[in-house]
């Protein structure tokens, strides 16, 4: 019996020939990623029990993406503490404000995360790395254990295989598939288990799917409690000719399998409360919006912004809407400027924020007020996620968000003048 890509990477990192679901392993990561919002907490926890240094500091990466705009004394002090801790711990890769970008995008862009790697991270959206065939496990509040000892035990997860067939219709985007699949899994529609499972995508459609579209799926499904989301290996430039690439075996065992036809999919909107509260866009159409936001770890790639800018050409953002654009990395922001795409956004009335998480992390830099409504490509939309707990946050694809920003209310992008097709 063969193994899935996830099982192979866990076996490789654990120094074993093979593993199977249910086994407990202690894999050794090639990289450990901690974001700026948790580094000081981890430091204090380890200091309290006597640790003055960490294991394998050369394998540790810290990326400042949550607290990019430091608008409070507390935020300023945390930023100073992070720089001090990184130096004291001799952190191998420390990227402060303006030097990297989003911690779930930049490590791939810069080549720190590659196909076939195994790594630990603090934040759950490290599932993004599955888009190129790297396996990242969220350690969460246990990340201090990883920093102190170099590893932590984990249970080898079962895998749900999802094969994609068909083609997206105009106005439909992979984020829509992510919302729809999340809703259908949590509702029990497919009758399969997903909690702590790896969702592995496959099929001819997937083989040709570029990394930004893969990221959209990796990111959206994270919120329902999957262990990870994996794709066949692919470089950031889209090439798949990778010597010694790790792939699932043809006879790999899957706990369950699904086949989804993209042709049947319509644009989705996730209602306030969670990405799995997805409905067809028609059920939310007409809701006036105060703010639109394009970016986050799920839709912060160059291609996401190029797609949206194409929709904005010659058009204006509605007078009642604040439209924030947040590039995923500094390099993406520079490319948008160099190619005139940033100019297209600004001519339409959109505003740029520094590369990073943007409003998705508590509304930093662009919070929502009580009673306000947002539509965005944020990672999630739980109560208070983007500011006031009395605000309503809707999630949608870059296409739907952009068209809604122009209309001033949530709209079906298929009925817009410039409906587009994604691969």
PDB file of N, CA and C in Angstrom, residues 1 20 72 74 125 128 138 161 173-174 229 237 245 281 304 307 322 333-334 346 370 404:
ATOM      1  N   UNK A   1       0.853  -1.198   0.000  1.00  0.00           N
ATOM      2  CA  UNK A   1       0.000   0.000   0.000  1.00  0.00           C
ATOM      3  C   UNK A   1       0.884   1.243   0.000  1.00  0.00           C
ATOM      4  N   UNK A  20       1.563   5.663   9.073  1.00  0.00           N
ATOM      5  CA  UNK A  20       0.161   5.477   8.707  1.00  0.00           C
ATOM      6  C   UNK A  20      -0.717   6.262   9.672  1.00  0.00           C
ATOM      7  N   UNK A  72      -0.524  52.240  18.495  1.00  0.00           N
ATOM      8  CA  UNK A  72      -0.707  52.383  19.943  1.00  0.00           C
ATOM      9  C   UNK A  72       0.641  52.211  20.645  1.00  0.00           C
ATOM     10  N   UNK A  74       1.296  50.288  23.074  1.00  0.00           N
ATOM     11  CA  UNK A  74       1.488  48.851  23.289  1.00  0.00           C
ATOM     12  C   UNK A  74       2.073  48.196  22.039  1.00  0.00           C
ATOM     13  N   UNK A 125      -3.075  29.357   9.410  1.00  0.00           N
ATOM     14  CA  UNK A 125      -3.095  29.536   7.959  1.00  0.00           C
ATOM     15  C   UNK A 125      -1.771  29.186   7.282  1.00  0.00           C
ATOM     16  N   UNK A 128      -1.353  27.415   3.823  1.00  0.00           N
ATOM     17  CA  UNK A 128      -1.016  28.005   2.519  1.00  0.00           C
ATOM     18  C   UNK A 128       0.128  27.272   1.836  1.00  0.00           C
ATOM     19  N   UNK A 138       0.346  23.428  12.244  1.00  0.00           N
ATOM     20  CA  UNK A 138       0.155  24.513  13.193  1.00  0.00           C
ATOM     21  C   UNK A 138       0.405  23.995  14.607  1.00  0.00           C
ATOM     22  N   UNK A 161      -9.486  12.894  -0.035  1.00  0.00           N
ATOM     23  CA  UNK A 161      -9.058  13.252  -1.393  1.00  0.00           C
ATOM     24  C   UNK A 161     -10.227  13.921  -2.127  1.00  0.00           C
ATOM     25  N   UNK A 173     -14.642  31.977  -8.905  1.00  0.00           N
ATOM     26  CA  UNK A 173     -13.234  31.988  -8.499  1.00  0.00           C
ATOM     27  C   UNK A 173     -12.982  30.838  -7.521  1.00  0.00           C
ATOM     28  N   UNK A 174     -11.736  30.374  -7.392  1.00  0.00           N
ATOM     29  CA  UNK A 174     -11.447  29.311  -6.417  1.00  0.00           C
ATOM     30  C   UNK A 174     -11.877  29.634  -4.993  1.00  0.00           C
ATOM     31  N   UNK A 229      -4.137  21.272   4.041  1.00  0.00           N
ATOM     32  CA  UNK A 229      -4.642  21.187   2.670  1.00  0.00           C
ATOM     33  C   UNK A 229      -3.416  21.024   1.771  1.00  0.00           C
ATOM     34  N   UNK A 237       6.620  29.675  -9.697  1.00  0.00           N
ATOM     35  CA  UNK A 237       6.455  30.125 -11.078  1.00  0.00           C
ATOM     36  C   UNK A 237       5.536  29.217 -11.884  1.00  0.00           C
ATOM     37  N   UNK A 245      10.604  15.120  -6.673  1.00  0.00           N
ATOM     38  CA  UNK A 245       9.416  15.672  -6.020  1.00  0.00           C
ATOM     39  C   UNK A 245       8.652  14.584  -5.282  1.00  0.00           C
ATOM     40  N   UNK A 281     -24.414  34.019  -3.969  1.00  0.00           N
ATOM     41  CA  UNK A 281     -24.321  35.460  -3.827  1.00  0.00           C
ATOM     42  C   UNK A 281     -25.684  36.141  -3.906  1.00  0.00           C
ATOM     43  N   UNK A 304      -4.095  38.121  -7.810  1.00  0.00           N
ATOM     44  CA  UNK A 304      -5.370  38.552  -7.238  1.00  0.00           C
ATOM     45  C   UNK A 304      -5.624  40.029  -7.529  1.00  0.00           C
ATOM     46  N   UNK A 307      -6.174  40.767 -11.337  1.00  0.00           N
ATOM     47  CA  UNK A 307      -7.547  40.406 -11.699  1.00  0.00           C
ATOM     48  C   UNK A 307      -8.513  41.521 -11.317  1.00  0.00           C
ATOM     49  N   UNK A 322     -15.262  52.551   1.373  1.00  0.00           N
ATOM     50  CA  UNK A 322     -13.817  52.654   1.565  1.00  0.00           C
ATOM     51  C   UNK A 322     -13.215  51.344   1.066  1.00  0.00           C
ATOM     52  N   UNK A 333       3.809  44.475  -3.794  1.00  0.00           N
ATOM     53  CA  UNK A 333       3.492  45.907  -3.823  1.00  0.00           C
ATOM     54  C   UNK A 333       4.358  46.635  -4.847  1.00  0.00           C
ATOM     55  N   UNK A 334       5.637  46.289  -4.887  1.00  0.00           N
ATOM     56  CA  UNK A 334       6.540  46.930  -5.843  1.00  0.00           C
ATOM     57  C   UNK A 334       6.153  46.586  -7.282  1.00  0.00           C
ATOM     58  N   UNK A 346      -5.763  53.302  -7.538  1.00  0.00           N
ATOM     59  CA  UNK A 346      -5.887  54.638  -6.965  1.00  0.00           C
ATOM     60  C   UNK A 346      -6.771  55.538  -7.818  1.00  0.00           C
ATOM     61  N   UNK A 370     -19.257  50.378  14.684  1.00  0.00           N
ATOM     62  CA  UNK A 370     -20.532  49.720  15.011  1.00  0.00           C
ATOM     63  C   UNK A 370     -21.547  49.926  13.892  1.00  0.00           C
ATOM     64  N   UNK A 404     -18.550  44.564  -5.944  1.00  0.00           N
ATOM     65  CA  UNK A 404     -19.399  45.121  -4.888  1.00  0.00           C
ATOM     66  C   UNK A 404     -18.897  46.496  -4.448  1.00  0.00           C
TER      67      UNK A 404
END
